[in-house]
Amino acid sequence: MPNPSHAPAIAHSQPEARPTADDSRSQHSQQQTRRLPQVEQLLQQPFLATYIHALSRPLVTQAVRETLSELRQSEDFRQHGVAPEQIEALIAKRCRQQLRQRQTRVINTTGTLVHTNLGRSPLCSDLWDEVRDLNIGYNNLELDLATGKRGGRKGLIAPLLRCLTQAEDSLVVNNNAASLFLLLQEVAKGREVIVSRGEQIQIGGGFRIPDILALSGAKLVEVGTTNITTARDYLDAITDQTALVLMVHRSNFAIRGFTESPDIGEVARALPEHVVLAVDQGSGLTSEEFAPDETSVRQYIKAGADLVCYSGDKLLGGPQSGIISGRSDLIKRLEKHPMMRTFRPSRIVYSLLERLLIHKLNKSLVGEGIAQRTLSNPAAMQARASQLMAALPGCFVPIPAQLVVGGGTLPDEFYPAPALECTDPRPAQQLLDALRELPVPVIATVRQQKVLLNMATLLPTEMDLLIAQLNELLLPASINATEES
């Protein structure tokens, strides 16, 4: 007797219909959408080749795994599955997000020349080419070629800076914050440092003068008021425990009105022998001519400062670095401090800075920082504005604007500069975002709900690239008017 459990539930009077080829493909597709591919299968797909090259295989692998993990936990995936092209799109989106975090070239049209967020001073390409071979091979970074024995790292930097600033000696560290910390650690740890209340500044990233003093082990002694500090204020605060009088450049703000600051020469002449006079000059102004009201490193040294700290990547125009110039006995003490090894820069920095100083002393264009190059040639800015308007007719309206040096240098100085206002009808923030999404991102600003491209910070070598990119992005005013009508 046949087993009833194997009998068909419904008797069919006609032959059972067989599935068609289309039905089989549909069932197979549905099964596939609920089965995620293996990680290695996805890594072999052509769409990931570019991302692997740009990000590395491990980072792309991580992106693939994270995407698949999120899909497995998705209720929508459990219910409906996901098509292969959707998986690829999700992985590509994650890779693109990571790609935006990579260091990449950008076009600066903000009007801020020394822009900290954009790498501060762009280096002259000729300067970079000069040190290329020195850095892709071995060099004499710490080798005395005369004796064949271990030598110092400074090379020609100290004598070059002596010519430029009249300081007896100099040393280089990796940034100006390190300069100040090293100075305080060596000269003033456990002792008093006198600082004007009007100079207890905070710069970007939460760097505060009182905090750096506390970290170095020095004891802050405040003198004067926010707007007025006199030489007598400094002198009256000196005790046997005083190690240092520190004067600090107001790098990102200005005080106007009823103000008074002491003559540094007067303070220097009156200080007891055991008190060191140090200046955090910051900006790195040396021989530049566009800021007559700014005190240069040389002027501070001439006035009697024992040590002056300043940045190498601001007005000086070099790589990121901090420099301390001043008395040779104090510089030698700083060089022997255990923290010096922590703060010392790489051979790339030393080589670039050395070549820059040589060119600067020779009054070569290669030795000029971006601020000096730009401000000495205002006609070039206007020429760039005219060229861009001619190349993209109807896309811009010329307007007067200003440029700032930026980077914590000249907080109260503004210079005229031409800017172009985009006529594109999209909301300003949307257009600003679109500019940053370009293959070479364009960083612009917004004024009165209009996107501005400031021509002061557009480098001459970037014009053709900018025109090509904007040609694909911007809608000219003539098209806008046609669409509106």
XYZ file of C-alpha atoms in Angstrom:
485
model
C 0.000 0.000 0.000
C 1.443 3.336 -0.955
C 2.376 5.705 1.854
C -0.337 8.385 2.031
C 2.139 10.918 3.278
C 3.843 10.869 -0.115
C 0.639 11.272 -2.067
C 0.097 14.668 -3.758
C -2.147 16.990 -1.727
C -4.163 17.977 -4.811
C -4.862 15.721 -7.735
C -4.281 17.424 -11.114
C -6.328 16.362 -14.043
C -3.791 17.920 -16.440
C 0.016 17.515 -16.641
C 2.008 19.651 -14.156
C 3.434 22.853 -15.711
C 7.209 22.912 -15.861
C 9.115 26.073 -14.809
C 10.316 28.215 -17.674
C 13.895 29.434 -18.080
C 12.781 32.933 -17.004
C 11.251 31.533 -13.810
C 14.481 29.681 -12.981
C 16.560 32.801 -13.485
C 14.179 34.810 -11.269
C 14.363 32.246 -8.439
C 18.157 32.126 -8.754
C 18.336 35.939 -8.628
C 16.170 36.037 -5.488
C 18.402 33.486 -3.793
C 21.489 35.501 -4.744
C 20.104 38.728 -3.270
C 19.826 37.034 0.116
C 23.334 35.589 -0.009
C 26.147 38.086 0.453
C 29.299 37.545 -1.599
C 32.599 36.676 0.023
C 34.999 39.496 0.845
C 37.684 38.158 -1.496
C 35.204 37.929 -4.379
C 34.383 41.611 -3.976
C 38.030 42.628 -3.729
C 38.592 41.144 -7.187
C 35.895 43.315 -8.752
C 37.187 46.009 -11.162
C 35.285 48.830 -9.422
C 37.550 48.493 -6.367
C 40.881 48.609 -8.212
C 41.112 52.407 -8.099
C 40.252 52.518 -4.398
C 42.829 49.846 -3.555
C 45.465 51.892 -5.360
C 44.442 55.095 -3.554
C 43.696 53.744 -0.069
C 45.572 50.407 0.215
C 44.134 46.901 0.117
C 43.761 46.570 3.928
C 41.655 49.757 4.201
C 39.418 48.704 1.291
C 39.088 45.230 2.825
C 37.947 46.859 6.043
C 35.396 48.951 4.125
C 34.049 45.823 2.424
C 33.730 43.924 5.714
C 32.032 46.824 7.472
C 29.532 47.191 4.628
C 28.693 43.480 4.603
C 28.364 43.458 8.390
C 25.894 46.335 8.305
C 23.887 44.573 5.593
C 23.683 41.336 7.622
C 22.253 43.263 10.552
C 19.739 45.085 8.350
C 16.122 43.973 8.623
C 15.513 45.199 5.092
C 18.214 42.827 3.817
C 16.710 39.884 5.705
C 13.295 40.599 4.250
C 14.123 41.559 0.686
C 17.784 40.849 0.058
C 20.071 43.172 -1.857
C 21.148 43.305 -5.480
C 24.870 43.009 -6.324
C 24.945 46.515 -7.766
C 23.568 47.877 -4.487
C 26.356 46.190 -2.552
C 28.928 47.701 -4.877
C 27.371 51.146 -4.514
C 27.457 50.952 -0.704
C 31.094 49.838 -0.664
C 32.085 52.541 -3.161
C 30.344 55.185 -1.034
C 32.274 54.098 2.046
C 35.547 54.133 0.100
C 34.818 57.611 -1.247
C 34.189 58.882 2.280
C 37.547 57.521 3.374
C 39.246 58.911 0.293
C 38.125 62.411 1.304
C 40.195 62.054 4.491
C 43.410 61.479 2.562
C 45.830 64.368 2.190
C 45.150 65.849 -1.211
C 45.927 68.945 -3.187
C 43.366 71.758 -2.949
C 42.922 75.120 -4.664
C 42.800 77.992 -2.174
C 40.452 80.849 -3.108
C 39.742 81.981 0.463
C 41.907 85.108 0.451
C 43.991 83.835 3.385
C 47.581 83.418 2.218
C 49.075 81.506 5.148
C 46.103 79.237 5.823
C 46.766 76.840 8.707
C 43.988 74.444 7.633
C 45.444 74.313 4.127
C 49.074 73.685 5.096
C 50.214 77.273 5.718
C 52.885 78.458 3.260
C 52.997 76.592 -0.073
C 56.606 75.930 -0.990
C 58.146 77.185 -4.196
C 58.432 74.293 -6.667
C 62.031 75.236 -7.512
C 62.919 74.943 -3.834
C 61.335 71.496 -3.654
C 63.195 70.365 -6.761
C 66.503 71.503 -5.285
C 66.250 69.135 -2.316
C 64.689 66.186 -4.140
C 67.859 64.162 -4.736
C 69.141 65.019 -1.276
C 66.066 63.406 0.274
C 65.457 60.376 -1.934
C 68.993 59.139 -1.281
C 71.342 59.260 1.693
C 72.757 62.553 2.931
C 75.135 63.909 5.561
C 72.409 64.773 8.073
C 74.557 63.907 11.101
C 77.917 63.216 9.488
C 80.873 65.600 9.559
C 82.354 65.173 6.076
C 85.634 66.748 7.193
C 86.320 64.165 9.907
C 84.061 61.282 8.927
C 82.606 61.307 12.432
C 79.155 62.061 13.777
C 78.228 65.734 13.484
C 75.348 68.061 14.257
C 72.122 68.398 12.304
C 72.049 72.135 11.718
C 74.300 72.339 8.690
C 74.419 75.928 7.453
C 71.179 76.986 9.136
C 72.787 78.720 12.139
C 75.266 80.845 10.146
C 72.580 81.665 7.579
C 70.210 82.829 10.306
C 73.039 84.826 11.857
C 73.291 86.765 8.602
C 69.529 87.196 8.425
C 68.742 88.056 12.061
C 72.070 89.022 13.666
C 71.503 86.333 16.332
C 74.615 84.614 17.677
C 73.133 81.141 17.201
C 69.895 79.378 16.308
C 68.248 75.973 16.527
C 65.310 74.374 14.737
C 62.489 72.274 16.176
C 59.297 70.925 14.654
C 57.016 73.924 15.354
C 56.889 77.150 17.321
C 54.894 75.636 20.179
C 57.818 73.235 20.686
C 60.196 76.218 20.627
C 58.378 77.872 23.492
C 57.976 74.690 25.526
C 61.657 73.784 25.177
C 62.702 77.297 26.160
C 60.497 77.299 29.258
C 61.601 73.802 30.283
C 65.299 74.615 30.129
C 65.372 78.201 31.339
C 62.437 78.466 33.737
C 61.349 75.078 35.103
C 60.423 75.477 38.760
C 60.939 79.239 38.628
C 58.930 82.339 37.797
C 58.058 83.662 34.344
C 56.649 87.191 34.052
C 53.983 87.668 31.348
C 51.733 90.630 30.624
C 48.017 90.013 31.146
C 47.421 91.344 27.644
C 49.669 88.638 26.126
C 48.216 85.506 27.727
C 46.799 84.422 24.423
C 45.160 81.287 23.058
C 45.871 80.147 19.523
C 44.274 77.341 17.490
C 43.801 73.896 18.988
C 43.433 75.189 22.544
C 47.109 76.191 22.915
C 47.177 78.687 25.802
C 50.196 80.508 27.193
C 49.237 79.869 30.856
C 48.734 76.153 30.117
C 52.070 75.749 28.351
C 53.807 77.454 31.278
C 52.150 75.061 33.709
C 53.116 72.020 31.608
C 56.717 73.170 31.423
C 56.922 73.462 35.208
C 57.317 77.237 35.187
C 55.318 79.524 37.479
C 53.289 82.278 35.833
C 53.545 85.789 37.258
C 50.999 88.175 35.724
C 51.734 91.881 35.347
C 49.942 94.903 33.915
C 46.406 94.888 32.572
C 44.766 93.698 29.381
C 45.425 96.959 27.564
C 48.377 98.537 29.387
C 51.653 97.042 30.576
C 54.691 99.194 31.270
C 58.379 98.487 31.729
C 57.975 99.293 35.421
C 55.328 96.535 35.706
C 57.897 93.963 34.590
C 60.706 95.315 36.744
C 58.606 95.575 39.905
C 57.607 91.905 39.616
C 61.172 90.545 39.566
C 62.334 88.455 42.524
C 65.198 86.063 43.202
C 62.966 83.309 41.768
C 62.400 85.074 38.445
C 63.985 83.209 35.534
C 62.351 84.808 32.543
C 60.441 87.767 31.197
C 58.335 86.477 28.293
C 56.806 88.802 25.708
C 54.244 87.178 23.420
C 53.091 88.200 19.943
C 49.309 88.713 19.743
C 49.009 86.378 16.822
C 45.265 86.308 16.184
C 43.766 89.470 17.682
C 44.501 93.167 18.161
C 43.853 95.630 20.979
C 42.910 99.153 19.942
C 42.243 102.391 21.766
C 43.756 103.213 25.144
C 46.762 100.884 25.051
C 50.425 100.902 26.008
C 53.253 98.403 25.636
C 56.804 98.844 26.889
C 59.837 99.464 24.752
C 61.664 96.142 24.724
C 65.032 97.869 24.763
C 64.110 99.682 27.980
C 63.142 96.386 29.632
C 66.277 94.624 28.359
C 68.610 97.285 29.680
C 67.008 97.291 33.137
C 66.740 93.542 33.745
C 69.051 91.924 36.320
C 71.676 89.585 34.902
C 69.936 86.448 36.168
C 66.713 87.178 34.219
C 66.441 86.101 30.585
C 64.344 88.179 28.170
C 62.541 86.003 25.626
C 60.102 86.958 22.882
C 57.582 84.648 21.233
C 57.599 86.587 17.962
C 55.644 83.882 16.165
C 55.213 85.301 12.674
C 58.760 84.762 11.420
C 59.126 88.233 9.911
C 62.760 88.734 8.911
C 63.461 90.758 5.774
C 59.906 91.003 4.381
C 58.842 94.528 3.450
C 55.035 94.498 3.498
C 54.542 94.827 7.288
C 56.420 97.953 8.443
C 54.584 97.999 11.792
C 55.525 94.407 12.639
C 58.699 93.900 14.684
C 61.135 91.568 12.933
C 63.332 88.944 14.563
C 66.383 91.083 13.840
C 64.813 94.113 15.550
C 64.067 92.091 18.676
C 67.639 90.752 18.766
C 69.050 94.258 18.232
C 66.831 95.646 21.020
C 68.294 93.199 23.518
C 66.128 90.062 23.486
C 68.141 87.047 24.641
C 65.984 84.537 22.746
C 63.356 84.910 20.023
C 60.976 82.106 19.003
C 59.249 82.121 15.621
C 57.717 79.894 12.951
C 59.463 78.772 9.797
C 56.251 78.201 7.821
C 54.574 81.598 8.130
C 56.108 84.817 6.791
C 59.483 83.126 6.353
C 57.814 80.848 3.788
C 59.487 77.535 4.630
C 58.411 74.097 5.872
C 56.664 73.571 9.193
C 59.237 74.314 11.861
C 59.955 76.389 14.931
C 63.145 78.410 15.271
C 64.859 79.853 18.335
C 67.498 82.509 17.706
C 69.586 84.364 20.257
C 72.488 84.067 22.669
C 74.822 81.195 21.854
C 75.187 80.069 25.495
C 71.416 79.706 25.840
C 71.039 77.980 22.469
C 73.681 75.416 23.468
C 71.775 74.730 26.688
C 68.581 74.168 24.732
C 70.314 71.818 22.302
C 71.505 69.635 25.189
C 68.059 69.379 26.772
C 66.598 65.814 26.666
C 63.416 67.114 24.990
C 65.420 68.405 22.032
C 65.574 64.920 20.578
C 61.796 64.731 20.828
C 61.309 68.022 19.014
C 63.991 67.863 16.334
C 62.712 67.906 12.730
C 63.536 65.598 9.845
C 66.141 66.020 7.134
C 63.406 67.177 4.757
C 62.762 70.206 6.973
C 66.454 70.966 7.457
C 67.222 70.744 3.739
C 64.271 72.905 2.677
C 64.949 75.522 5.331
C 68.652 75.685 4.500
C 68.013 76.236 0.780
C 65.261 78.750 1.497
C 67.567 80.861 3.670
C 70.286 80.824 1.001
C 67.817 82.138 -1.584
C 66.404 84.681 0.856
C 69.860 86.095 1.572
C 70.543 86.207 -2.170
C 67.235 88.110 -2.626
C 66.019 85.443 -5.041
C 62.309 84.930 -5.758
C 62.694 81.328 -4.600
C 63.486 82.657 -1.135
C 60.287 84.686 -0.839
C 57.351 83.379 1.154
C 53.863 83.273 -0.326
C 52.934 86.537 1.417
C 55.882 88.458 0.008
C 55.387 87.010 -3.502
C 51.696 87.897 -3.548
C 51.741 91.340 -1.966
C 54.619 92.532 -4.114
C 52.648 91.837 -7.312
C 49.020 93.064 -7.059
C 48.725 93.257 -10.855
C 49.013 89.468 -11.063
C 45.906 89.067 -8.890
C 43.851 91.287 -11.188
C 45.164 89.465 -14.249
C 43.981 86.147 -12.820
C 40.515 87.601 -12.203
C 40.280 88.861 -15.785
C 41.465 85.540 -17.213
C 38.911 83.527 -15.254
C 36.043 85.832 -16.228
C 37.041 85.665 -19.891
C 37.273 81.873 -19.824
C 33.850 81.426 -18.162
C 31.657 84.293 -19.401
C 28.541 84.988 -17.383
C 29.666 82.882 -14.410
C 31.114 85.683 -12.288
C 30.662 89.244 -11.149
C 33.855 91.069 -10.079
C 33.762 92.638 -6.626
C 36.378 94.328 -4.415
C 37.582 92.245 -1.506
C 40.488 91.892 0.888
C 43.211 89.404 1.621
C 44.810 88.601 4.948
C 48.169 86.992 5.543
C 46.680 84.722 8.215
C 48.255 81.869 10.120
C 48.645 83.920 13.284
C 50.829 86.613 11.759
C 49.292 90.056 11.139
C 45.848 90.021 12.794
C 45.064 93.663 12.100
C 46.365 94.008 8.529
C 44.093 93.799 5.475
C 45.143 94.289 1.864
C 42.967 94.942 -1.215
C 42.360 91.977 -3.487
C 40.015 91.193 -6.397
C 37.349 88.539 -5.924
C 34.762 86.962 -8.216
C 31.196 86.360 -7.078
C 29.580 83.254 -8.564
C 26.305 83.870 -10.416
C 25.280 80.205 -10.166
C 21.671 80.045 -8.811
C 22.253 77.202 -6.376
C 22.209 78.007 -2.641
C 25.613 79.147 -1.444
C 26.217 76.195 0.873
C 25.260 73.714 -1.846
C 27.689 75.314 -4.289
C 30.401 75.509 -1.625
C 29.986 71.759 -1.016
C 30.078 71.052 -4.745
C 33.360 72.951 -5.094
C 34.888 70.785 -2.376
C 33.695 67.641 -4.174
C 35.663 68.455 -7.333
C 38.599 66.133 -8.228
C 40.924 68.873 -6.967
C 38.760 70.533 -4.291
C 38.281 74.289 -4.509
C 38.058 75.976 -1.093
C 36.023 79.181 -1.299
C 34.115 81.491 1.062
C 30.588 82.903 1.320
C 29.652 86.562 1.710
C 26.043 87.759 1.776
C 24.833 84.345 0.596
C 27.115 84.406 -2.450
C 30.140 82.200 -3.105
C 33.353 84.188 -3.608
C 36.584 83.119 -5.254
C 39.389 85.378 -4.020
C 42.113 85.730 -6.630
C 44.870 86.603 -4.143
C 45.405 82.996 -3.102
C 44.976 81.331 -6.484
C 48.411 80.128 -7.569
C 49.367 80.956 -11.190
C 49.947 77.270 -12.009
C 46.369 76.390 -11.008
C 44.458 78.584 -13.483
C 44.018 76.032 -16.297
C 42.922 73.340 -13.860
C 40.459 75.672 -12.140
C 38.915 76.741 -15.461
C 38.517 73.118 -16.590
C 36.817 72.105 -13.347
C 34.516 75.122 -13.095
C 33.521 74.743 -16.738
C 31.835 71.471 -15.791
C 30.276 72.784 -12.583
C 29.071 76.376 -12.884
C 25.987 77.632 -14.657
C 26.550 81.061 -16.234
C 24.203 83.965 -15.620
C 22.960 83.901 -19.244
C 21.675 80.331 -18.824
C 20.167 81.207 -15.434
C 18.201 84.075 -17.019
C 16.962 81.831 -19.852
C 15.753 79.167 -17.429
C 13.972 81.729 -15.247
C 12.120 83.197 -18.260
